[in-house]
Coordinates of N, CA and C in Angstrom, one line a residue:
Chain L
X896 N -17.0 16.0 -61.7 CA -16.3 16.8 -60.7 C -16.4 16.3 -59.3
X897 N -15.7 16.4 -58.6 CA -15.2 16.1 -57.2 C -15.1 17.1 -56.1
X898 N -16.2 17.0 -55.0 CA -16.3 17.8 -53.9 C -16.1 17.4 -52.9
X899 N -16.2 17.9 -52.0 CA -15.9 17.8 -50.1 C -17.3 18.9 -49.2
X900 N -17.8 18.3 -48.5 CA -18.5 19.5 -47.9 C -18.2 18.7 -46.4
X901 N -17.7 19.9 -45.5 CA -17.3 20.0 -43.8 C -18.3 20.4 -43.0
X902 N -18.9 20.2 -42.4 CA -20.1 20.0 -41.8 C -19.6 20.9 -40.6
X903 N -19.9 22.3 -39.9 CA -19.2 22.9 -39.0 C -18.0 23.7 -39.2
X904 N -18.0 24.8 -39.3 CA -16.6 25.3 -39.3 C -15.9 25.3 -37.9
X905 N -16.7 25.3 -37.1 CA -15.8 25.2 -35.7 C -16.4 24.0 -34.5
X906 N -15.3 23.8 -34.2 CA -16.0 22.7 -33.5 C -15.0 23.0 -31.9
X907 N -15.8 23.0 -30.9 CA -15.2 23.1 -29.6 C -15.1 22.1 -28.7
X908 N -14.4 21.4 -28.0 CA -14.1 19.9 -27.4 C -14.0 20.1 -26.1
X909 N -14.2 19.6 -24.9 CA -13.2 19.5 -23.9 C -11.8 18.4 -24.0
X910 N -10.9 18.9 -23.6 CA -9.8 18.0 -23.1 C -10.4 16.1 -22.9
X911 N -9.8 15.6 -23.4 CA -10.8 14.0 -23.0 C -11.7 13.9 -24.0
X912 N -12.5 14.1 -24.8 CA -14.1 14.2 -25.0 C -13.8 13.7 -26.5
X913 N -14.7 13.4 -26.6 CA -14.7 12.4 -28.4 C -14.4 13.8 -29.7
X914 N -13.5 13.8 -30.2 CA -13.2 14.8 -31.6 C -14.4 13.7 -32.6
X915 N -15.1 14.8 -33.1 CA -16.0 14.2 -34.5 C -16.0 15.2 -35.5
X916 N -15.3 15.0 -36.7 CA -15.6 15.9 -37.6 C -15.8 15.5 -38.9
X917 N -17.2 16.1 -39.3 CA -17.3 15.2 -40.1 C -17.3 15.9 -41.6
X918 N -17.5 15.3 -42.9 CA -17.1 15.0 -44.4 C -18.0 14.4 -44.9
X919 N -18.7 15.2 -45.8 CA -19.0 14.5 -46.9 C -19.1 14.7 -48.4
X920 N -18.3 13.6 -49.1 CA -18.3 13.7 -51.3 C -18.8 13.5 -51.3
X921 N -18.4 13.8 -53.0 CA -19.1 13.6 -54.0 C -18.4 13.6 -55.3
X922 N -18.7 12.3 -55.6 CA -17.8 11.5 -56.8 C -18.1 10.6 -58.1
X923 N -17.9 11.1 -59.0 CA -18.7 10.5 -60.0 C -17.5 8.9 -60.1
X924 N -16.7 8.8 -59.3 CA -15.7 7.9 -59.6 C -15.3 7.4 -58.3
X925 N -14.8 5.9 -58.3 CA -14.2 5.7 -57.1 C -13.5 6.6 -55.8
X926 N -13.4 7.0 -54.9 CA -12.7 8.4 -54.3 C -11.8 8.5 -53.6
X927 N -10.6 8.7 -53.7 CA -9.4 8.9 -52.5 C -9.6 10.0 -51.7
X928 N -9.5 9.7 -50.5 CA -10.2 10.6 -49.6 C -8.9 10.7 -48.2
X929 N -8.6 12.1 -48.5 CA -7.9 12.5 -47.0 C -8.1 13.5 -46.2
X930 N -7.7 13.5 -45.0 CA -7.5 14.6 -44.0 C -6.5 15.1 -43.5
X931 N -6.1 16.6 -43.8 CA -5.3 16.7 -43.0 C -5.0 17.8 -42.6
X932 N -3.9 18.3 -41.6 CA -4.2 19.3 -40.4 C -3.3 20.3 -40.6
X933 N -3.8 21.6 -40.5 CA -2.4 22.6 -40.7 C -2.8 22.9 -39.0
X934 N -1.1 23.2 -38.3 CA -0.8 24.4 -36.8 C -0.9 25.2 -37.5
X935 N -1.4 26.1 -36.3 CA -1.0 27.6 -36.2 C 0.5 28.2 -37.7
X936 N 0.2 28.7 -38.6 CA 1.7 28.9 -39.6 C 2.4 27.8 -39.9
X937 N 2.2 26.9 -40.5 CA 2.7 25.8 -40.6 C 1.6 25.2 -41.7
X938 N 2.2 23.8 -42.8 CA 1.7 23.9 -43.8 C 0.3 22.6 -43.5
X939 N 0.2 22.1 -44.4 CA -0.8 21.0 -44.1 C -0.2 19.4 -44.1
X940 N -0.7 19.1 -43.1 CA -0.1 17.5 -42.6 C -1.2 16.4 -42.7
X941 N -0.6 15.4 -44.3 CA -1.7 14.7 -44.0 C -1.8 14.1 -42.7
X942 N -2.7 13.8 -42.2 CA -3.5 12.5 -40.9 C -3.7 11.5 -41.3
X943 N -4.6 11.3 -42.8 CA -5.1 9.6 -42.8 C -5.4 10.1 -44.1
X944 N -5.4 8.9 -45.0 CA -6.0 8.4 -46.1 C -6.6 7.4 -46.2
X945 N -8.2 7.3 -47.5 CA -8.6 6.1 -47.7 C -8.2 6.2 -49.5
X946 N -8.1 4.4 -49.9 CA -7.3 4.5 -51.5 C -8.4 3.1 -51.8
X947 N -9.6 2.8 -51.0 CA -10.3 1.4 -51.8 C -9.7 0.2 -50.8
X948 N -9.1 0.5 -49.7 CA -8.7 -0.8 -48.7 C -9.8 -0.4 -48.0
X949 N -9.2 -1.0 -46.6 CA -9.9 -1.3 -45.8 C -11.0 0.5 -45.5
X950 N -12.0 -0.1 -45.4 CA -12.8 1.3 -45.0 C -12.6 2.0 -43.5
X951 N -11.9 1.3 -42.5 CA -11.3 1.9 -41.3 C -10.3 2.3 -41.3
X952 N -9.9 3.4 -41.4 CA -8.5 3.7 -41.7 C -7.9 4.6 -40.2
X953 N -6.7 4.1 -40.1 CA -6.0 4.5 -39.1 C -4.3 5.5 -39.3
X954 N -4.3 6.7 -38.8 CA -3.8 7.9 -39.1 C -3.1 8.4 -37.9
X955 N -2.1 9.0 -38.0 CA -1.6 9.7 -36.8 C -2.3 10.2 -35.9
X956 N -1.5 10.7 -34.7 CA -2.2 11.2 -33.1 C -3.2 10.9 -32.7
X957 N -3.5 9.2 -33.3 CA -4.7 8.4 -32.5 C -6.3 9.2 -33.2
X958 N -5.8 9.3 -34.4 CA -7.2 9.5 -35.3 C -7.5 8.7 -36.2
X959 N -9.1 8.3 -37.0 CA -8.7 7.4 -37.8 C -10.4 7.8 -38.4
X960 N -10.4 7.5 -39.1 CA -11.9 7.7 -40.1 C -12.4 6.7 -40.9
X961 N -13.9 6.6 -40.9 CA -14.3 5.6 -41.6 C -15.4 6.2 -42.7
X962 N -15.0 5.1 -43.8 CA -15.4 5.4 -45.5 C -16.6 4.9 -45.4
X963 N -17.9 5.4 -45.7 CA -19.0 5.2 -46.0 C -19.7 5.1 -46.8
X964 N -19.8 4.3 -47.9 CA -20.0 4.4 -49.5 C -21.2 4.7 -49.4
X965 N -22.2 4.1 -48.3 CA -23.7 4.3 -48.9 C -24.2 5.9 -48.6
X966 N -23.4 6.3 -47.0 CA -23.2 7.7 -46.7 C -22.8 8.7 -47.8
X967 N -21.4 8.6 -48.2 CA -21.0 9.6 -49.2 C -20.2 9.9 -47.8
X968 N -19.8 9.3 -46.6 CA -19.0 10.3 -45.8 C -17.9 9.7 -45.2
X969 N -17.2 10.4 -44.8 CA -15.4 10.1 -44.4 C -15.3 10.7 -43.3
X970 N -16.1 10.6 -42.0 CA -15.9 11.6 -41.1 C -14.5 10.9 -40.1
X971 N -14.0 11.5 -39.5 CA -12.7 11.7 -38.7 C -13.3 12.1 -36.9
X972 N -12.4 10.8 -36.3 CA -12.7 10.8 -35.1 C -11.9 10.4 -34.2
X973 N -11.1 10.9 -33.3 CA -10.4 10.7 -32.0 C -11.2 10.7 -30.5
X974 N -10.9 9.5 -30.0 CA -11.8 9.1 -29.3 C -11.6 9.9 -27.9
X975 N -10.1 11.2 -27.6 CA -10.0 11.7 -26.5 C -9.3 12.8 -26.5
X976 N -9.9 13.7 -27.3 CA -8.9 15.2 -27.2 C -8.0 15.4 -26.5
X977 N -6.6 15.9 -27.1 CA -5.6 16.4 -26.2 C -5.6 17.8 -26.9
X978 N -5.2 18.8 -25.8 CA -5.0 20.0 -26.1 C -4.0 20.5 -27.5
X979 N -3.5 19.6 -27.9 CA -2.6 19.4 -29.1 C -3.2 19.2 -30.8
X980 N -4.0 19.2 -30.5 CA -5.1 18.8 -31.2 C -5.8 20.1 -31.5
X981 N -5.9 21.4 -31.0 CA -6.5 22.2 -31.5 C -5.3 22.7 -33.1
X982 N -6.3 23.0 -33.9 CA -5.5 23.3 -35.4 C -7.3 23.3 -35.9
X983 N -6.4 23.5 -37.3 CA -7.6 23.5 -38.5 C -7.6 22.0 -39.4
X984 N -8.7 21.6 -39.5 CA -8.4 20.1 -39.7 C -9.5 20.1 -41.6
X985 N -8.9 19.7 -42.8 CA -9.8 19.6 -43.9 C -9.5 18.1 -44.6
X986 N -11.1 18.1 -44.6 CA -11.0 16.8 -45.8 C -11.1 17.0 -47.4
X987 N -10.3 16.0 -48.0 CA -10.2 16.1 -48.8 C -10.4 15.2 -50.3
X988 N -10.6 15.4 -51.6 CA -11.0 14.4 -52.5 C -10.5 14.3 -53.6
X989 N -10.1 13.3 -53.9 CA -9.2 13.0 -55.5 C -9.7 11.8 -55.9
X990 N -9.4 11.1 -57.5 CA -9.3 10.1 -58.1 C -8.1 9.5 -58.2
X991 N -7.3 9.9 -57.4 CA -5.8 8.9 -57.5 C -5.0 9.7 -56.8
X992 N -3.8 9.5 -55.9 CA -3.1 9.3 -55.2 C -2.4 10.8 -55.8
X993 N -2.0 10.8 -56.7 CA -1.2 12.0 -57.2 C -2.1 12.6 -58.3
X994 N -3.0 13.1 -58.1 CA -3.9 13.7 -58.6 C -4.1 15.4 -57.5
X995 N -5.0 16.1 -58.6 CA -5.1 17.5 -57.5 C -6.2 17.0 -57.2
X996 N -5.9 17.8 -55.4 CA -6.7 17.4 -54.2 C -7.7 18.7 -54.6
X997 N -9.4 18.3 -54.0 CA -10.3 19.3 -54.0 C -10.9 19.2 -52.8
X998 N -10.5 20.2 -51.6 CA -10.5 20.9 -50.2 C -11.8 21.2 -49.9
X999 N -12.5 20.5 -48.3 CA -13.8 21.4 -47.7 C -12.9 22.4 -47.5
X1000 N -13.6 23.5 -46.7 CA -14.0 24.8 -46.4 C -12.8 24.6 -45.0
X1001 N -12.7 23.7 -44.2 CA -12.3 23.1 -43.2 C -12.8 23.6 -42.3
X1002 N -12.5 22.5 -40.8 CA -12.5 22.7 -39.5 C -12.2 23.3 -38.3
X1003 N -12.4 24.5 -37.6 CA -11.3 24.8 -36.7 C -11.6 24.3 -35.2
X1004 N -10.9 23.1 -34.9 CA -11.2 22.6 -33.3 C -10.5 23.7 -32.2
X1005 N -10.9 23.6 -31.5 CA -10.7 24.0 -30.3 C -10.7 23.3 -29.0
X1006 N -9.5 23.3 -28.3 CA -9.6 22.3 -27.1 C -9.5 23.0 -25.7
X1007 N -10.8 22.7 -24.9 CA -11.1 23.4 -23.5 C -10.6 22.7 -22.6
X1008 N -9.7 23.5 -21.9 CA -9.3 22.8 -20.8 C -10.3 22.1 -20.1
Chain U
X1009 N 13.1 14.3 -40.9 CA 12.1 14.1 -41.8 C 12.0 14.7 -42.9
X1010 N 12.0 14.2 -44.5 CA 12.5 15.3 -45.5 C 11.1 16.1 -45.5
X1011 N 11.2 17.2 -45.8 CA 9.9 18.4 -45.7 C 9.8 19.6 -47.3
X1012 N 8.4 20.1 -47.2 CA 8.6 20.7 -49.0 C 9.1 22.1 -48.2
X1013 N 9.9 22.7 -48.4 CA 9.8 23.9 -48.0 C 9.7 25.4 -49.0
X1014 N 9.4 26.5 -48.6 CA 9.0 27.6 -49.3 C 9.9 28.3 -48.8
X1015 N 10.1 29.9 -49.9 CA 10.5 30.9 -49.4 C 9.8 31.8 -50.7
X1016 N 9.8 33.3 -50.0 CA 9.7 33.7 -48.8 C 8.2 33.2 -48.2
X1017 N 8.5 33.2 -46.8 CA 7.1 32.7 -45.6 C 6.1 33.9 -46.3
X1018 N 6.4 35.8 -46.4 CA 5.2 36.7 -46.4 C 6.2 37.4 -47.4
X1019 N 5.2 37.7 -48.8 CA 6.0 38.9 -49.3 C 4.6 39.5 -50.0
X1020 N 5.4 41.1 -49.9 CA 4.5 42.2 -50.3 C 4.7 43.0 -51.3
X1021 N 3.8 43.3 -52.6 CA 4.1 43.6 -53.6 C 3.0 44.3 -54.0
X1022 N 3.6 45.5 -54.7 CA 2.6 46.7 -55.7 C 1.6 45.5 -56.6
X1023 N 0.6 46.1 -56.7 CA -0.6 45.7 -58.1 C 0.4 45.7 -59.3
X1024 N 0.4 44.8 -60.2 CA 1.3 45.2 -61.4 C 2.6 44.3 -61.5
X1025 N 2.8 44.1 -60.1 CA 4.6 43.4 -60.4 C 4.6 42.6 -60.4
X1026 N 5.5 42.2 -60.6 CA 5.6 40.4 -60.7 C 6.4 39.6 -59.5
X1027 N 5.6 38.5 -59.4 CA 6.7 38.3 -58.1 C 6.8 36.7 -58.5
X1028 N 7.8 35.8 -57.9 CA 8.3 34.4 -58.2 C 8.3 33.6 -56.4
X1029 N 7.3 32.6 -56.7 CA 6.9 32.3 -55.1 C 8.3 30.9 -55.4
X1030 N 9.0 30.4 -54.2 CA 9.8 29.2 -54.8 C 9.5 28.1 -53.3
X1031 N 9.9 27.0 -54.2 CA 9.5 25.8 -53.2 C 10.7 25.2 -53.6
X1032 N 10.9 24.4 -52.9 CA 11.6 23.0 -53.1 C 11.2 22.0 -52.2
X1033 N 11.0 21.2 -53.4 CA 10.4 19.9 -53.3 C 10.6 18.8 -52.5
X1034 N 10.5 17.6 -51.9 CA 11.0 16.6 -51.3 C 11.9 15.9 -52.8
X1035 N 13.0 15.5 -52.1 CA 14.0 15.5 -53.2 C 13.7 13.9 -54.7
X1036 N 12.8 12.8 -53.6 CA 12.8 12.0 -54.4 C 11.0 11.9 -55.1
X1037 N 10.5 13.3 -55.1 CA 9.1 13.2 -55.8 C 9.0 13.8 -56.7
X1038 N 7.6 13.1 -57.5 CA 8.2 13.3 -58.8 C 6.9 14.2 -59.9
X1039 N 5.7 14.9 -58.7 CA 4.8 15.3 -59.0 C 4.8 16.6 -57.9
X1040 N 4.4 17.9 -58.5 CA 4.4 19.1 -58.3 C 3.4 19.5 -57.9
X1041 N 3.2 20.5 -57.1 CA 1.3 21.3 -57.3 C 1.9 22.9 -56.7
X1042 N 0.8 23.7 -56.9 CA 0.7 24.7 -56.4 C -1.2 24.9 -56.0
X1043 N -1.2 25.3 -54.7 CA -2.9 25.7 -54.2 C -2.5 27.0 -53.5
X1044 N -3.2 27.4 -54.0 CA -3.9 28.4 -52.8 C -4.9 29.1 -52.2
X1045 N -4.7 29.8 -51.0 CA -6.1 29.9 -50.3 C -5.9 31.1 -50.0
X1046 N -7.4 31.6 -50.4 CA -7.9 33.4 -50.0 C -8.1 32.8 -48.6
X1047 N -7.7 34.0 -48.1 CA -8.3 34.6 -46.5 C -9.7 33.9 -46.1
X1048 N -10.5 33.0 -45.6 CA -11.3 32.8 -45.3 C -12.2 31.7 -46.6
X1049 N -11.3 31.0 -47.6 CA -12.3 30.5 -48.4 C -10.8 29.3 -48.1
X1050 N -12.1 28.5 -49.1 CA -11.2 27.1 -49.5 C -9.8 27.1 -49.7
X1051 N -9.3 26.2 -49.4 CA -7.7 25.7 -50.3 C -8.2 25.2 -52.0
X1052 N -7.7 26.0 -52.9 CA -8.3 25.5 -54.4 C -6.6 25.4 -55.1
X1053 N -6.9 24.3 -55.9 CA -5.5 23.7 -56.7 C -5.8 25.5 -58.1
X1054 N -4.2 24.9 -57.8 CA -4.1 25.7 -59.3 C -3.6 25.3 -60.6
X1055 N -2.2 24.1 -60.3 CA -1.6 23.7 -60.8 C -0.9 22.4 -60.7
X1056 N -0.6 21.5 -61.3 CA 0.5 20.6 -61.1 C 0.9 20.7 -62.3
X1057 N 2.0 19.1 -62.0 CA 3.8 19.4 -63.2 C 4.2 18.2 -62.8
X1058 N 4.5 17.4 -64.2 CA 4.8 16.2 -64.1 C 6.1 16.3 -65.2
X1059 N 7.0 15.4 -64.9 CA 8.0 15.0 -66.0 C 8.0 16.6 -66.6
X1060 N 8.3 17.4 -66.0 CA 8.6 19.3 -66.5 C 8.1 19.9 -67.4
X1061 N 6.9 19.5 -67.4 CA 5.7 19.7 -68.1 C 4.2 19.8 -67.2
X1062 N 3.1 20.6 -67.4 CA 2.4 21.1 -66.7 C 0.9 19.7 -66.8
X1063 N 0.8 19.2 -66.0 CA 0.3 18.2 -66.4 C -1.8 18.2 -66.5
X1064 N -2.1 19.7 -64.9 CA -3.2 19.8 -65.2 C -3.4 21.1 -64.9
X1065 N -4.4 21.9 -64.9 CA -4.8 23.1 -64.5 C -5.7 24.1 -64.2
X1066 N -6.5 24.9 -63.3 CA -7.4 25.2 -63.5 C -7.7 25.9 -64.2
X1067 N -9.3 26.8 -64.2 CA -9.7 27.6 -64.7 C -8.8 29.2 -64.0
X1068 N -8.3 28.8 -62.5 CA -7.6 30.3 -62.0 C -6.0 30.1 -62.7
X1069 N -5.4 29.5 -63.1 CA -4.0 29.7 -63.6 C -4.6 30.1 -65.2
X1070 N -4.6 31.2 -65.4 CA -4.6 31.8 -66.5 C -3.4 32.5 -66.9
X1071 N -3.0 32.9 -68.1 CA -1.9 33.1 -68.7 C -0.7 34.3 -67.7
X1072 N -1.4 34.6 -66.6 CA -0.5 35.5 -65.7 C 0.1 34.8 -65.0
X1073 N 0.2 33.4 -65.0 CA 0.7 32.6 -64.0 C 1.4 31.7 -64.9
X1074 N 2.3 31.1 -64.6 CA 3.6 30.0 -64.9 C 4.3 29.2 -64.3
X1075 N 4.5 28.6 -64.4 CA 5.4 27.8 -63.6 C 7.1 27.0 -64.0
X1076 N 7.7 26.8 -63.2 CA 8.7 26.2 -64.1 C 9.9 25.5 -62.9
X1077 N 10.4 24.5 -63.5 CA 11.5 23.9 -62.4 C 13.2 24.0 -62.7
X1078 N 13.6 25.1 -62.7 CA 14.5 26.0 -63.3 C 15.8 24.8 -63.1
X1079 N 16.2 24.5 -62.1 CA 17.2 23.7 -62.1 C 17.3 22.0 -61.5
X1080 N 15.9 21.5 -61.4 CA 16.0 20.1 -60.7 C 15.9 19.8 -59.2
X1081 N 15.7 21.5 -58.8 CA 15.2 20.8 -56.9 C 14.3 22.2 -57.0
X1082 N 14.5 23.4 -57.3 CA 13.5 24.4 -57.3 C 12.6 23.8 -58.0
X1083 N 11.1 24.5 -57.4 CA 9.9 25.0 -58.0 C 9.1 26.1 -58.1
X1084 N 9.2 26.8 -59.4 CA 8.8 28.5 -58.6 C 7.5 28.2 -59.5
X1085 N 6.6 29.4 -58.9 CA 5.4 30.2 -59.4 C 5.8 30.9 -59.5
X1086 N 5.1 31.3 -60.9 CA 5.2 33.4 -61.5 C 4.2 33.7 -61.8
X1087 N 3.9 35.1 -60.9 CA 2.5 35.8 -61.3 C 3.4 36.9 -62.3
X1088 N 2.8 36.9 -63.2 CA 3.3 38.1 -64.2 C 3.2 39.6 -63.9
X1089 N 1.7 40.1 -63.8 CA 1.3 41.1 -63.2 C 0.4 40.9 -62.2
X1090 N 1.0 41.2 -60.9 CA -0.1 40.6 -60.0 C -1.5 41.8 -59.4
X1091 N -2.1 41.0 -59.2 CA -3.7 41.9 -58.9 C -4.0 42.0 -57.4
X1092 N -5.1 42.8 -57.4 CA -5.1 42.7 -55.5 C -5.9 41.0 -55.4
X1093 N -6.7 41.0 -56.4 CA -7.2 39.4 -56.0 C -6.5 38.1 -55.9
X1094 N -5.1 38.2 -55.9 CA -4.3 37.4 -55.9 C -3.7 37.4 -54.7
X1095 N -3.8 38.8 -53.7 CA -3.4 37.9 -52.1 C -4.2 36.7 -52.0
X1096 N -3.5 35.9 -51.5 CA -3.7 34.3 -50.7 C -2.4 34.1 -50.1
X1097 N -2.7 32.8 -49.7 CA -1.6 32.2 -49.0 C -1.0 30.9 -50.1
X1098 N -0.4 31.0 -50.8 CA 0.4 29.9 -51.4 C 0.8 28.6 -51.3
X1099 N 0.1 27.5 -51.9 CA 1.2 26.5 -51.0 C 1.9 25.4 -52.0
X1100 N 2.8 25.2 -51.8 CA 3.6 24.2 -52.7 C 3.2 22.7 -52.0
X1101 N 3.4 21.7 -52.9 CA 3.3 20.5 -52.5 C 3.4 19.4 -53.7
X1102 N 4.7 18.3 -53.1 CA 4.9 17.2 -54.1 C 4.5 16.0 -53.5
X1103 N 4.4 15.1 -54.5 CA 4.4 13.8 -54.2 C 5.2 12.6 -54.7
X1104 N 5.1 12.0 -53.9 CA 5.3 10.2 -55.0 C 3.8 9.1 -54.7
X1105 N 3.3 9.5 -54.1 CA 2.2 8.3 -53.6 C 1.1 9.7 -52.8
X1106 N 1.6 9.9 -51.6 CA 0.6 11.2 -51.5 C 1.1 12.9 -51.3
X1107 N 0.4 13.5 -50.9 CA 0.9 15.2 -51.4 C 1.6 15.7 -49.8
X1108 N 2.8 15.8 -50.1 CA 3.1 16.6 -48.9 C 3.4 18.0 -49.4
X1109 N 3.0 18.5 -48.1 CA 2.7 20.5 -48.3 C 4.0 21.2 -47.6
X1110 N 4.0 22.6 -48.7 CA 4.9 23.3 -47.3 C 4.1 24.1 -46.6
X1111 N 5.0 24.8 -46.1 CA 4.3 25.8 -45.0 C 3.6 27.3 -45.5
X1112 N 3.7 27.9 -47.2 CA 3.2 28.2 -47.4 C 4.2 29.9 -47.4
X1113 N 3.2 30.7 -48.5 CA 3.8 31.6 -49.1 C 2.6 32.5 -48.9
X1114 N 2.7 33.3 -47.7 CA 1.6 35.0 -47.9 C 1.9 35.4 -48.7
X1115 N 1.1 35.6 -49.9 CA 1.0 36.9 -50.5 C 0.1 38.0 -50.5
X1116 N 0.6 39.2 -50.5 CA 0.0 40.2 -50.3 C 0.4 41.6 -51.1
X1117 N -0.6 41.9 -51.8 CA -1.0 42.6 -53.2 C -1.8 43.9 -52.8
X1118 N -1.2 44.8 -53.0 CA -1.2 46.2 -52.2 C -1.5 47.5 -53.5

């Protein structure tokens, strides 16, 4: 079986300030690993995937996460908050691409003026 | 940008009835799902559908639940007799390579 645990359900930022949120599986198998973000009523958008490439992966609105095999973690990081950026953010874990995804608890950022 | 979309956004239903949540898919994918999430817990899969056949499924899709892709761009869920533990939020989502979501289906079980 295949898990996700989100470390923080809320996380508060200033405007500018390093977004870190972090992720960590658990996989008895190689792991496809993504994040991604629902707005406010609106559905979920992936951000980034990792599929066994490169372990730096690079994802929309200037986010990008790195794969840690000896970690077990996938944390997600934007180096400068914009107020646009507040949402609910979950990582997530599969064995293949089109396989069912198995969801943390997720994120909810908040961005301070 | 092609997008999965749902209808209806919020529907409200007696204990007992049945109700048909529908999606339509991004037109050229070719794998299905349905998740949903209680109020305050996880997003948990319920279902996928491959080639119009059900391909995996949890322990919560139990025989009250169905699925079917009635004419080649719909996707509905059927709860048969629905329970109060069945409010969540609904969400449809296909793929070809990875899962795009719609916006999701309130249900609420009264």
């Amino acid at each position: 079986a295949q898990s996700v645990t989100q470390l923080g359900s809320h996380v508060s930022v200033s405007e500018g300030a390093l977004v870190l949120l972090r992720c960590n599986y658990s996989s008895s198998v190689p792991p496809y690993l993504f994040w991604y973000v629902q707005y406010p009523n609106q559905g979920l958008q992936l951000l980034l995937k990792y599929t066994s490439a490169a372990t730096l992966v690079k994802g929309i609105n200037g986010f990008e996460a790195e794969f840690k095999k000896s970690e077990t973690s996938f944390h997600l990081t934007k180096p400068s908050a914009h107020m646009s950026d507040a949402a609910e953010y979950f990582c997530a874990v599969s064995v293949a691409n089109d396989y069912k995804l198995s969801f943390g608890a997720g994120t909810t950022v908040t961005v301070r003026a | 940008e092609p997008e999965v979309t749902q209808t209806p956004s919020h529907q409200v239903t007696q204990m007992g009835q049945e109700v048909i949540l529908r999606c339509v898919p991004i037109s050229n994918h070719l794998y299905f799902y349905w998740y949903r999430q209680i109020l305050g817990q996880k997003v948990e899969f319920l279902v996928s559908f491959y080639n119009n056949e059900i391909s995996e499924k949890s322990e919560i899709f139990d025989d009250q639940f169905s699925v079917e892709r009635p004419d080649g761009s719909n996707f509905t869920l059927k709860i048969r007799s629905t329970k109060l533990e069945d409010s969540a939020m609904y969400f449809c989502a296909s793929s070809v390579s990875e899962q795009y979501f719609g916006p999701g289906t309130r249900l609420t079980v009264t």
